CSV table of C-alpha atoms in Angstrom, one decimal:
chain,number,residue,atom,x,y,z
C,1408,SER,CA,90.3,63.6,130.4
C,1409,CYS,CA,91.8,60.4,131.3
C,1410,HIS,CA,94.8,58.9,129.8
C,1411,GLY,CA,97.3,56.0,131.5
C,1412,SER,CA,97.0,55.8,135.0
C,1413,PHE,CA,96.3,59.6,135.3
C,1414,TRP,CA,93.1,61.5,135.4
C,1415,GLN,CA,93.0,65.2,134.5
C,1416,ARG,CA,90.2,67.7,136.1
C,1417,GLY,CA,89.5,71.3,135.4
C,1418,GLY,CA,87.7,73.0,138.1
C,1419,HIS,CA,86.0,76.3,139.3
C,1420,HIS,CA,88.9,77.7,141.0
C,1421,HIS,CA,90.6,78.0,137.7
C,1422,ASN,CA,93.0,75.3,138.5
C,1423,LEU,CA,93.9,71.7,136.7
C,1424,HIS,CA,94.9,68.7,138.6
C,1425,VAL,CA,96.0,65.5,137.7
C,1426,VAL,CA,94.9,62.8,140.0
C,1427,ASN,CA,96.4,59.3,140.4
C,1428,ILE,CA,93.2,56.9,139.7
C,1429,SER,CA,94.8,54.3,142.0
C,1430,THR,CA,95.0,56.2,145.0
C,1431,GLY,CA,92.4,59.2,144.5
C,1432,LYS,CA,95.1,61.8,145.3
C,1433,LYS,CA,96.8,64.8,143.5
C,1434,VAL,CA,99.9,63.9,141.6
C,1435,LYS,CA,103.3,66.2,142.8
C,1436,GLY,CA,103.6,68.8,139.8
C,1437,GLY,CA,100.6,68.1,138.0
C,1438,SER,CA,98.6,71.2,138.8
C,1439,SER,CA,99.0,74.6,136.9
C,1440,LYS,CA,96.5,78.0,137.2
C,1441,LEU,CA,94.6,79.0,134.3
C,1442,THR,CA,93.4,82.5,133.8
C,1443,GLY,CA,89.8,81.1,134.0
C,1444,ARG,CA,87.4,78.3,134.8
C,1445,VAL,CA,88.5,75.1,133.1
C,1446,LEU,CA,85.9,74.1,130.6
C,1447,SER,CA,87.5,71.6,128.0
C,1448,LEU,CA,90.3,69.6,128.2
C,1449,SER,CA,91.9,67.4,125.1
C,1450,PHE,CA,95.2,65.2,125.1
C,1451,ASP,CA,96.8,64.7,121.2
C,1452,SER,CA,96.7,60.6,120.6
C,1453,PRO,CA,100.3,59.5,122.3
C,1454,GLY,CA,99.1,61.4,125.3
C,1455,ARG,CA,102.1,63.8,125.7
C,1456,ILE,CA,100.2,67.0,125.4
C,1457,LEU,CA,97.3,68.4,127.0
C,1458,TRP,CA,95.1,71.2,125.6
C,1459,ALA,CA,92.9,73.2,128.2
C,1460,GLY,CA,90.1,75.5,127.4
C,1461,ASP,CA,89.1,78.5,130.0
C,1462,ASP,CA,86.1,80.4,130.2
C,1463,ARG,CA,88.0,83.6,129.3
C,1464,GLY,CA,88.7,82.8,125.5
C,1465,SER,CA,92.2,81.0,126.3
C,1466,VAL,CA,93.6,77.5,125.3
C,1467,PHE,CA,96.5,76.3,127.5
C,1468,SER,CA,98.9,73.5,126.3
C,1469,PHE,CA,101.1,71.4,128.7
C,1470,LEU,CA,103.4,69.0,128.4
C,1471,PHE,CA,102.3,65.6,130.0
C,1472,ASP,CA,104.8,63.2,131.7
C,1473,MET,CA,102.7,59.7,131.3
C,1474,ALA,CA,105.3,58.1,133.9
C,1475,THR,CA,105.4,60.9,136.9
C,1476,GLY,CA,101.6,62.6,136.2
C,1477,LYS,CA,103.9,66.0,135.7
C,1478,LEU,CA,102.4,68.8,134.0
C,1479,THR,CA,104.4,71.4,132.6
C,1480,LYS,CA,102.9,74.5,130.7
C,1481,ALA,CA,104.2,75.2,127.1
C,1482,LYS,CA,101.9,77.9,125.8
C,1483,ARG,CA,98.9,80.0,125.7
C,1484,LEU,CA,96.8,80.6,123.3
C,1485,VAL,CA,94.2,83.8,123.4
C,1486,VAL,CA,91.3,82.4,120.7
C,1487,ASN,CA,88.8,85.4,121.8
C,1488,GLU,CA,89.4,87.6,125.0
C,1489,GLY,CA,86.1,86.9,127.2
C,1490,SER,CA,84.6,84.2,125.5
C,1491,SER,CA,84.1,80.5,126.8
C,1492,ILE,CA,86.0,77.4,125.3
C,1493,THR,CA,83.5,75.2,125.3
C,1494,SER,CA,85.0,72.2,123.8
C,1495,ILE,CA,88.4,71.3,122.3
C,1496,SER,CA,89.0,68.2,119.9
C,1497,ALA,CA,93.0,67.5,119.0
C,1498,ARG,CA,93.9,65.3,116.3
C,1499,SER,CA,97.0,64.1,115.0
C,1500,TRP,CA,96.0,64.8,111.2
C,1501,ILE,CA,93.0,66.2,109.7
C,1502,SER,CA,93.7,64.8,106.6
C,1503,ARG,CA,96.1,62.5,104.8
C,1504,GLU,CA,98.1,65.6,103.0
C,1505,ALA,CA,98.3,67.2,106.7
C,1506,ARG,CA,101.2,66.6,108.5
C,1507,ASP,CA,100.8,69.1,111.5
C,1508,PRO,CA,98.4,68.4,114.6
C,1509,SER,CA,95.3,70.2,114.4
C,1510,LEU,CA,93.1,70.9,117.1
C,1511,LEU,CA,89.4,72.1,116.5
C,1512,ILE,CA,88.1,74.8,119.1
C,1513,ASN,CA,84.1,75.5,120.1
C,1514,ALA,CA,84.5,79.0,121.2
C,1515,CYS,CA,81.2,81.3,122.0
C,1516,VAL,CA,81.7,83.2,119.3
C,1517,ASN,CA,79.1,81.8,117.4
C,1518,LYS,CA,82.5,79.8,115.5
C,1519,LEU,CA,84.1,76.8,115.1
C,1520,LEU,CA,88.1,77.5,114.8
C,1521,LEU,CA,90.6,75.3,113.6
C,1522,TYR,CA,94.2,75.6,114.5
C,1523,ARG,CA,97.4,73.7,113.1
C,1524,GLY,CA,101.1,73.8,113.7
C,1525,GLU,CA,103.7,71.8,115.4
C,1526,THR,CA,102.7,71.1,118.7
C,1527,PRO,CA,102.2,73.0,121.5
C,1528,VAL,CA,102.4,75.6,119.3
C,1529,LEU,CA,99.5,76.5,117.5
C,1530,ARG,CA,98.3,78.7,114.4
C,1531,ARG,CA,95.4,79.6,112.8
C,1532,GLY,CA,95.9,79.2,109.0
C,1533,SER,CA,95.1,77.0,106.4
C,1534,HIS,CA,97.0,73.8,103.8
C,1535,PRO,CA,99.1,75.6,101.1
C,1536,THR,CA,97.8,72.7,98.6
C,1537,PRO,CA,94.1,71.5,98.4
C,1538,THR,CA,93.0,68.7,100.5
C,1539,PRO,CA,90.5,65.9,100.5
C,1540,SER,CA,87.1,66.7,102.3
C,1541,CYS,CA,87.2,66.4,106.5
C,1542,LEU,CA,84.2,67.1,108.3
C,1543,ALA,CA,83.7,68.3,111.8
C,1544,VAL,CA,80.6,67.8,114.1
C,1545,THR,CA,79.5,70.9,116.4
C,1546,GLY,CA,76.3,71.6,118.2
C,1547,SER,CA,74.9,74.8,118.4
C,1548,GLU,CA,72.8,77.5,120.5
C,1549,ASP,CA,70.2,77.3,117.9
C,1550,MET,CA,68.8,73.6,118.7
C,1551,CYS,CA,71.0,72.2,115.7
C,1552,VAL,CA,73.8,70.0,114.8
C,1553,TYR,CA,76.3,71.1,111.8
C,1554,PHE,CA,78.6,69.2,110.1
C,1555,PHE,CA,81.3,71.6,108.8
C,1556,ASP,CA,84.2,70.5,105.7
C,1557,VAL,CA,86.8,72.1,107.4
C,1558,GLU,CA,88.9,72.6,104.3
C,1559,ARG,CA,86.0,75.1,102.7
C,1560,ALA,CA,87.0,78.5,103.0
C,1561,THR,CA,83.6,79.3,102.1
C,1562,LYS,CA,79.7,77.7,102.6
C,1563,ALA,CA,82.0,75.3,105.1
C,1564,ILE,CA,78.4,73.8,106.5
C,1565,VAL,CA,77.6,70.6,104.3
C,1566,ASN,CA,74.6,69.5,106.5
C,1567,LYS,CA,72.3,70.4,109.6
C,1568,LEU,CA,70.4,68.3,111.9
C,1569,GLN,CA,67.2,69.2,113.7
C,1570,GLY,CA,65.2,67.8,116.6
C,1571,HIS,CA,66.3,69.1,119.5
C,1572,SER,CA,64.7,71.7,121.7
C,1573,ALA,CA,67.0,73.4,123.5
C,1574,ALA,CA,71.0,74.5,122.8
C,1575,VAL,CA,72.9,71.4,121.7
C,1576,LEU,CA,76.0,71.5,123.8
C,1577,ASP,CA,78.0,68.0,123.2
C,1578,VAL,CA,78.1,65.3,120.1
C,1579,GLY,CA,80.0,62.3,120.1
C,1580,PHE,CA,80.4,59.7,117.3
C,1581,ASN,CA,80.9,55.9,118.4
C,1582,CYS,CA,83.9,53.8,117.3
C,1583,ASP,CA,83.1,53.2,113.3
C,1584,GLU,CA,81.1,56.6,113.3
C,1585,SER,CA,77.8,55.2,112.1
C,1586,LEU,CA,76.3,56.4,115.3
C,1587,LEU,CA,76.1,60.0,116.6
C,1588,ALA,CA,74.8,60.9,119.6
C,1589,SER,CA,73.9,64.8,120.7
C,1590,SER,CA,72.8,66.3,123.9
C,1591,ASP,CA,71.0,69.4,124.7
C,1592,ALA,CA,70.4,71.5,127.5
C,1593,LYS,CA,67.0,70.1,128.3
C,1594,GLY,CA,68.6,67.0,128.9
C,1595,MET,CA,67.7,65.4,125.8
C,1596,VAL,CA,70.0,62.8,124.1
C,1597,ILE,CA,69.2,62.3,120.6
C,1598,VAL,CA,71.2,59.3,118.7
C,1599,TRP,CA,71.6,59.7,115.2
C,1600,LYS,CA,72.2,56.8,112.3
C,1601,ARG,CA,74.5,57.3,109.4
C,1602,GLU,CA,72.6,56.7,106.1
C,1603,GLN,CA,73.5,53.9,104.3
C,1604,LYS,CA,74.6,54.4,100.8
């Protein structure tokens, strides 16, 4: 994950390091140890908070000083003990009515989890009032790409894309969300085009 002049990288030794892009050197005060191997990273939009997910089911939040690159560990959230956190996506808002930041977490428990709350402390929960639809997209080990309406308590899956012949490992939109790319475990990338209405 990259922000400003710094690069964050995880490692198989359970460490998280901030590296200066210009020098390639680790930043003093920019390292931290996690409970497991670091599999996923995500910043909030201002770049002040960094989340890191590991292969033991925990998500850690860090306060990040953009001027110095220093990391300060803030909170540990145990999503599901022993399950890998394969993807984290942070958003400052999930809908117009939601003032709290949201963290969308993909974990190896056959679930897509949404956490909301004041940063960097997050809690799992839902809005007190109904809100407009907000979609999340994720890949799955059943070789499909799923669209979820994160505001629905039941029947949250609103669309499913089929075409891969292996587990879908990652998905990503272009800037205007007219194209969606998905990649699978066999190395295939599919680019999906949004149907114009």
